[in-house]
Each structure stands twice: as C-alpha cells, then as structure tokens.
Coordinates of C-alpha atoms in Angstrom, one line a residue:
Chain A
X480 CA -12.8 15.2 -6.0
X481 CA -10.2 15.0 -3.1
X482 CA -7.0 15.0 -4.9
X483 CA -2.9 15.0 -4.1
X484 CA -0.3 15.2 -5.7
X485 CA 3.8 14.4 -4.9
X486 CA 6.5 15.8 -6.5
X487 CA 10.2 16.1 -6.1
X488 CA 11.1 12.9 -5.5
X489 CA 14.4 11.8 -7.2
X490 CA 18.3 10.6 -6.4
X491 CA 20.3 11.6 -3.8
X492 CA 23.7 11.2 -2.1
X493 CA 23.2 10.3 1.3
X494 CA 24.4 13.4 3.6
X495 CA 22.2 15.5 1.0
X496 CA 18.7 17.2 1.0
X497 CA 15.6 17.2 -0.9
X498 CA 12.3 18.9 -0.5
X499 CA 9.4 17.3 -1.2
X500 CA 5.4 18.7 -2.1
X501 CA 2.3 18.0 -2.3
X502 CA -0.7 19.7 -4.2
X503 CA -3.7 19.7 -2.8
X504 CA -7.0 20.4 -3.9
X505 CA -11.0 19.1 -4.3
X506 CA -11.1 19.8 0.0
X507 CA -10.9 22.7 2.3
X508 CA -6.7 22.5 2.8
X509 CA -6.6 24.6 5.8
X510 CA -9.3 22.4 7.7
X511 CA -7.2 19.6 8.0
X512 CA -4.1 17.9 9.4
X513 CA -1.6 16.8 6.7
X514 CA 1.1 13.7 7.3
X515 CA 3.7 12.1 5.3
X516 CA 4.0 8.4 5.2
X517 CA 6.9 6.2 3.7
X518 CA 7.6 3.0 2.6
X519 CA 10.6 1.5 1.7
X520 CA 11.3 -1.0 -1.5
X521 CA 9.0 -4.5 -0.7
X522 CA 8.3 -2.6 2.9
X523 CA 5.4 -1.8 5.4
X524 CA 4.0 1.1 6.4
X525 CA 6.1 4.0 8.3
X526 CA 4.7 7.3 9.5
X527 CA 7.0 10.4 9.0
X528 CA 5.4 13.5 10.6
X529 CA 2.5 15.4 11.0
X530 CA 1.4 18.8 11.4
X531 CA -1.7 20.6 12.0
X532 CA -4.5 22.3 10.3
X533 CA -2.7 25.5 11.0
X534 CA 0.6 25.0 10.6
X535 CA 1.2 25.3 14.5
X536 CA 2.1 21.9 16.0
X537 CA 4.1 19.6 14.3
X538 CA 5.7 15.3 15.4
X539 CA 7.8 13.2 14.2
X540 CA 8.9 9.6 14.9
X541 CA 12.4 9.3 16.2
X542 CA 13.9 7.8 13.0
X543 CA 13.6 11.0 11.4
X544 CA 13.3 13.9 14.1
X545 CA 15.8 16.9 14.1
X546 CA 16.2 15.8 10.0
X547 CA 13.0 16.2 8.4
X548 CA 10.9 19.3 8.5
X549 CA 7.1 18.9 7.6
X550 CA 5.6 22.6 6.8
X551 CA 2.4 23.6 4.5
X552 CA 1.3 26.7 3.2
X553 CA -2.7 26.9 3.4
X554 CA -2.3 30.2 0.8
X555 CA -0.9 27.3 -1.8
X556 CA -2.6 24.2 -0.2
X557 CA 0.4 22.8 -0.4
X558 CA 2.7 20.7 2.2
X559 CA 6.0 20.3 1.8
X560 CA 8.6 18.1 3.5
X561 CA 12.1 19.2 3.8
X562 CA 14.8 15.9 3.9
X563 CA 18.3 16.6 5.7
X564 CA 21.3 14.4 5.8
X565 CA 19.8 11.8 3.9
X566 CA 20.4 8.2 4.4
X567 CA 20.5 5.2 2.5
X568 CA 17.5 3.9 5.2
X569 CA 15.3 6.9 4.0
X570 CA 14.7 5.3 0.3
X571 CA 11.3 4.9 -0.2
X572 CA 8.4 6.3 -1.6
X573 CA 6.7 9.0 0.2
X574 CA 3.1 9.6 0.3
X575 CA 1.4 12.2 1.7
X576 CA -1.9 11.9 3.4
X577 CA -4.7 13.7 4.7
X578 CA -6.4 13.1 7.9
X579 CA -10.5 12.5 8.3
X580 CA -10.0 15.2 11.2
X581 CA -8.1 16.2 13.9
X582 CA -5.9 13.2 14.8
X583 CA -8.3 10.8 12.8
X584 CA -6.8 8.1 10.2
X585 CA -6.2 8.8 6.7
X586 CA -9.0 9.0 3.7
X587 CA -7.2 10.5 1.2
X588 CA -3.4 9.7 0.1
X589 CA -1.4 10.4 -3.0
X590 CA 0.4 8.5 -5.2
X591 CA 3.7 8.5 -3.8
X592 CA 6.9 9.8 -4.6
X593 CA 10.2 8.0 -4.9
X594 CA 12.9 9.2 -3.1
X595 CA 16.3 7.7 -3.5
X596 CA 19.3 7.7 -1.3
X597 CA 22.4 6.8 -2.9
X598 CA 25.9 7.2 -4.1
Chain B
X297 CA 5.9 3.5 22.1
X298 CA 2.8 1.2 21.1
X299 CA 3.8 -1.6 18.5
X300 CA 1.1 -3.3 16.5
X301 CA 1.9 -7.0 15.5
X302 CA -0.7 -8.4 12.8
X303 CA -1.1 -12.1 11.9
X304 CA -0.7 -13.8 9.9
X305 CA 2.1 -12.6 8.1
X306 CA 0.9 -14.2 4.9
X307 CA -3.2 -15.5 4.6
X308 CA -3.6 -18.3 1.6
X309 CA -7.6 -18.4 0.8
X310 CA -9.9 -18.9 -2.3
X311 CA -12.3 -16.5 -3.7
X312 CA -15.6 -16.8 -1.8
X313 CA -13.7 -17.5 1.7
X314 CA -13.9 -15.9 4.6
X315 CA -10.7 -13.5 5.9
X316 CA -9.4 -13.3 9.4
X317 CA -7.1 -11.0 10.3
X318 CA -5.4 -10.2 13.1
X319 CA -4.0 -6.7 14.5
X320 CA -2.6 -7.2 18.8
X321 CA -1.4 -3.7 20.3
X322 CA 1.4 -3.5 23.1
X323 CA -1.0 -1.7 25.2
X324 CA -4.4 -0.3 25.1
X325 CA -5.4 1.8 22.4
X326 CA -8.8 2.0 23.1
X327 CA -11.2 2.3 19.8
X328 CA -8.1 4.2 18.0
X329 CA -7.4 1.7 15.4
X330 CA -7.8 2.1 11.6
X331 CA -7.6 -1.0 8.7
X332 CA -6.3 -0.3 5.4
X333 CA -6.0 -2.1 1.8
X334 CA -3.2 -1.4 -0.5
X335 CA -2.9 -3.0 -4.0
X336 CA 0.9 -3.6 -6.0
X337 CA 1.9 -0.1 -7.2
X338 CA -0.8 2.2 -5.2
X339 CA -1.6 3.8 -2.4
X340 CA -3.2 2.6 0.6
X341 CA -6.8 2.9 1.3
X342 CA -8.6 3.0 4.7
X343 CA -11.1 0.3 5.1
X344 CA -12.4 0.8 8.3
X345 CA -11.8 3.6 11.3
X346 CA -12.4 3.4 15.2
X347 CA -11.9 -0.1 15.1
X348 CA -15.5 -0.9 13.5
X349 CA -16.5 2.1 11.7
X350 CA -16.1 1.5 7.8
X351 CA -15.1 4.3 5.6
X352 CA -16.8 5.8 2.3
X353 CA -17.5 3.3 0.0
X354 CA -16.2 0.3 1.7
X355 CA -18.4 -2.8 1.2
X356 CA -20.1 -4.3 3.6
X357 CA -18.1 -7.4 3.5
X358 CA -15.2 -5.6 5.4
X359 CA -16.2 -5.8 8.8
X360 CA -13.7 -4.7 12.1
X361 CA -14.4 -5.3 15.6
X362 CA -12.1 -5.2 18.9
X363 CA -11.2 -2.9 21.4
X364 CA -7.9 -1.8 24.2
X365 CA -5.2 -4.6 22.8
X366 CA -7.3 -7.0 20.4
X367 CA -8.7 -6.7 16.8
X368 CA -9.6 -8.0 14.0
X369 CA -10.4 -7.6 10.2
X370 CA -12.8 -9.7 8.5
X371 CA -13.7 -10.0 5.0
X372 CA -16.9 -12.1 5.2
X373 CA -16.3 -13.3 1.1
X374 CA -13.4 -12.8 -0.6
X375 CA -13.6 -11.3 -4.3
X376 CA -10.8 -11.2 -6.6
X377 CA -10.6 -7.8 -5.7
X378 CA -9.6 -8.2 -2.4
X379 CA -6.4 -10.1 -2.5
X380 CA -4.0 -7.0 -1.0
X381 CA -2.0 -6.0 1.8
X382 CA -3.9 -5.2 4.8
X383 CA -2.5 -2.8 7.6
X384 CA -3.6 -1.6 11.1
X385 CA -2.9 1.9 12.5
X386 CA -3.3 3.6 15.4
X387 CA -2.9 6.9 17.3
X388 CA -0.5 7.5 19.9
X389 CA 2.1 9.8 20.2
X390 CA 2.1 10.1 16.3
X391 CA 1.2 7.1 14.6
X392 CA 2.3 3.6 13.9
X393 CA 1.2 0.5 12.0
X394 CA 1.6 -3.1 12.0
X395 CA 3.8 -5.3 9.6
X396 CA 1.0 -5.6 7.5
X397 CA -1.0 -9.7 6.3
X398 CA -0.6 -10.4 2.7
X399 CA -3.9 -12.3 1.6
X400 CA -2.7 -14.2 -1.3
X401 CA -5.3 -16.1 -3.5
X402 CA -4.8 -20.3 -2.4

C-alpha cells in the first residue's frame, strides 16, 4: 500500500524556520516526482514546489520562491521541505504528494501537517 | 500564469441528483486538467486525470469531459458520499488549482 507520512509541523514565530518530512513507502520512491501542497485554515488548494525523481530539477510558485527549499533523499525515501522566514500567510497544513508520473497529477497524498506561523 | 475559476462556488443538490461542475482556464491547457474530492479533515483525492480519464477506483458516476479552456465534472447520481469539495488542477509552469465548488446536500 502507497503510504506518506508528515511530520514536523508545529508553531512558529514568523521570521523563523521549520523543516518539514515526509516518509515514504509501499512505491518505488526514486521513480517519481514528489510535491508539497498547502492549505490554509477554511482555504483552497495551493501548490508549493516540486522536484524530480532525481533530485535534479526543482519549481516553486512565487509566493514562496527564494524561502522554501524542497529536497528528498531516494537512500531514505524521504522528502523534506525546508521553511525560511516564515510568515503569518504560510499557516496551513502541508501535504505532501506524489505524482502518477513525470509531471502527471497527484494519486497519492498524506495527511497533512499543520504548520503555524505566529507570535 | 494560468488561473482556474470553478463554478459554482457552492452547489445545493439532493442525493440521487445529478452534479455539474464547472472548471474555465485563462488559456489553453490542452487535456492537462485533473478533478479531485476532499472530505472535512482529509486529504484530497484525484477523481479524474487528462480531463476525462478517471483514476483507480473512482466510480463510474464521476465523469469529466472538456478540453483547451472549458471543463466539466459530473457526478451522474449523487450518494451521500459525495457531498465534498471538488478541485481542478492543471500543469503549467508548476501547478495551480481552482477555488474549489462545495456540493452541499439541498
């Protein structure tokens, strides 16, 4: 069974960091793209980043470019996300997500993990 | 950037009703668009990929059709089940969805 797993969600101050993971397991890790996903409290949908099978290539939507760094480690098959200067506009839960295949939608999502920004 | 505006924002319907469900793109996005259900307190789940393809396990009352700018989600009969948040997706430059349709039982 395709399963993930979130964890290090948590309170924050805003200008702080947090990394957050996600286990993977039941699928061949290093076969496929891995995104993260967000949503904020009684909110839609909002794609964080992405990054290859590899490791290689990696895009982010402008809301959170140049602060958040997606990475994975295929040896682990784990992906991480690594928040800078947080803000109180980056609450939300985070998901992370595997793609079908290269650049296809997602089949597979965890349960989330709440990240909160605040003083 | 391509937006995605869905419509209704909020569907009212009985069980045993049909669904319509709207998802317009700023441009074309070809077949490129995906549909997915999410429930209170859980993830999301794709429905239906490449505009008409529907994933593992989805019924066969979830149907999507469209192409370039227009498409649209249809549940043919609602069940209980299916009373959700429905989202489009698509591809370009990353990815984006639309607002999202609440389908709220009438």
């Amino acid at each position: 069974e395709v399963q993930l797993l979130e964890s290090g969600g948590g309170l924050v101050q805003p200008g702080g960091s947090l990394r957050l993971s996600c286990a993977a397991s039941g699928f061949t890790f290093n076969n496929y793209g891995m995104n993260w996903v967000r949503q904020a409290p009684g909110k839609g949908l909002e794609w964080v980043s992405v990054i290859d099978a590899g490791g290689v290539n990696t895009f982010y939507p402008d809301s959170v470019k140049g602060r958040f760094t997606i990475s994975r480690d295929n040896s682990k098959n784990t992906l991480y996300l690594q928040m800078n200067s947080l803000r109180a506009e980056d609450t939300a839960v985070y998901y992370c997500a595997k793609e079908q295949g290269f650049m296809r939608p997602f089949d597979c999502w965890g349960q989330g993990t709440l990240v909160t920004v605040s003083s | 950037e391509i937006v995605l505006t869905q419509s209704p924002a909020t569907l009212s319907l009985s069980p045993g009703e049909r669904a319509t469900l709207s998802c317009r793109a700023s441009q074309s996005v070809s077949s490129y668009l995906a549909w997915y259900q999410q429930k209170p307190g859980q993830a999301p789940r794709l429905l239906i990929y490449d505009a008409s393809n529907r994933a593992t396990g989805i019924p066969a009352r979830f149907s999507g059709s469209g192409s370039g700018t227009d498409f649209t989600l249809t549940i043919s009969s609602l069940e209980p089940e299916d009373f959700a948040v429905y989202y489009c997706q698509q591809r370009s430059s990353g990815w984006t969805f639309g607002q999202g349709t609440k389908v709220e039982i009438k």
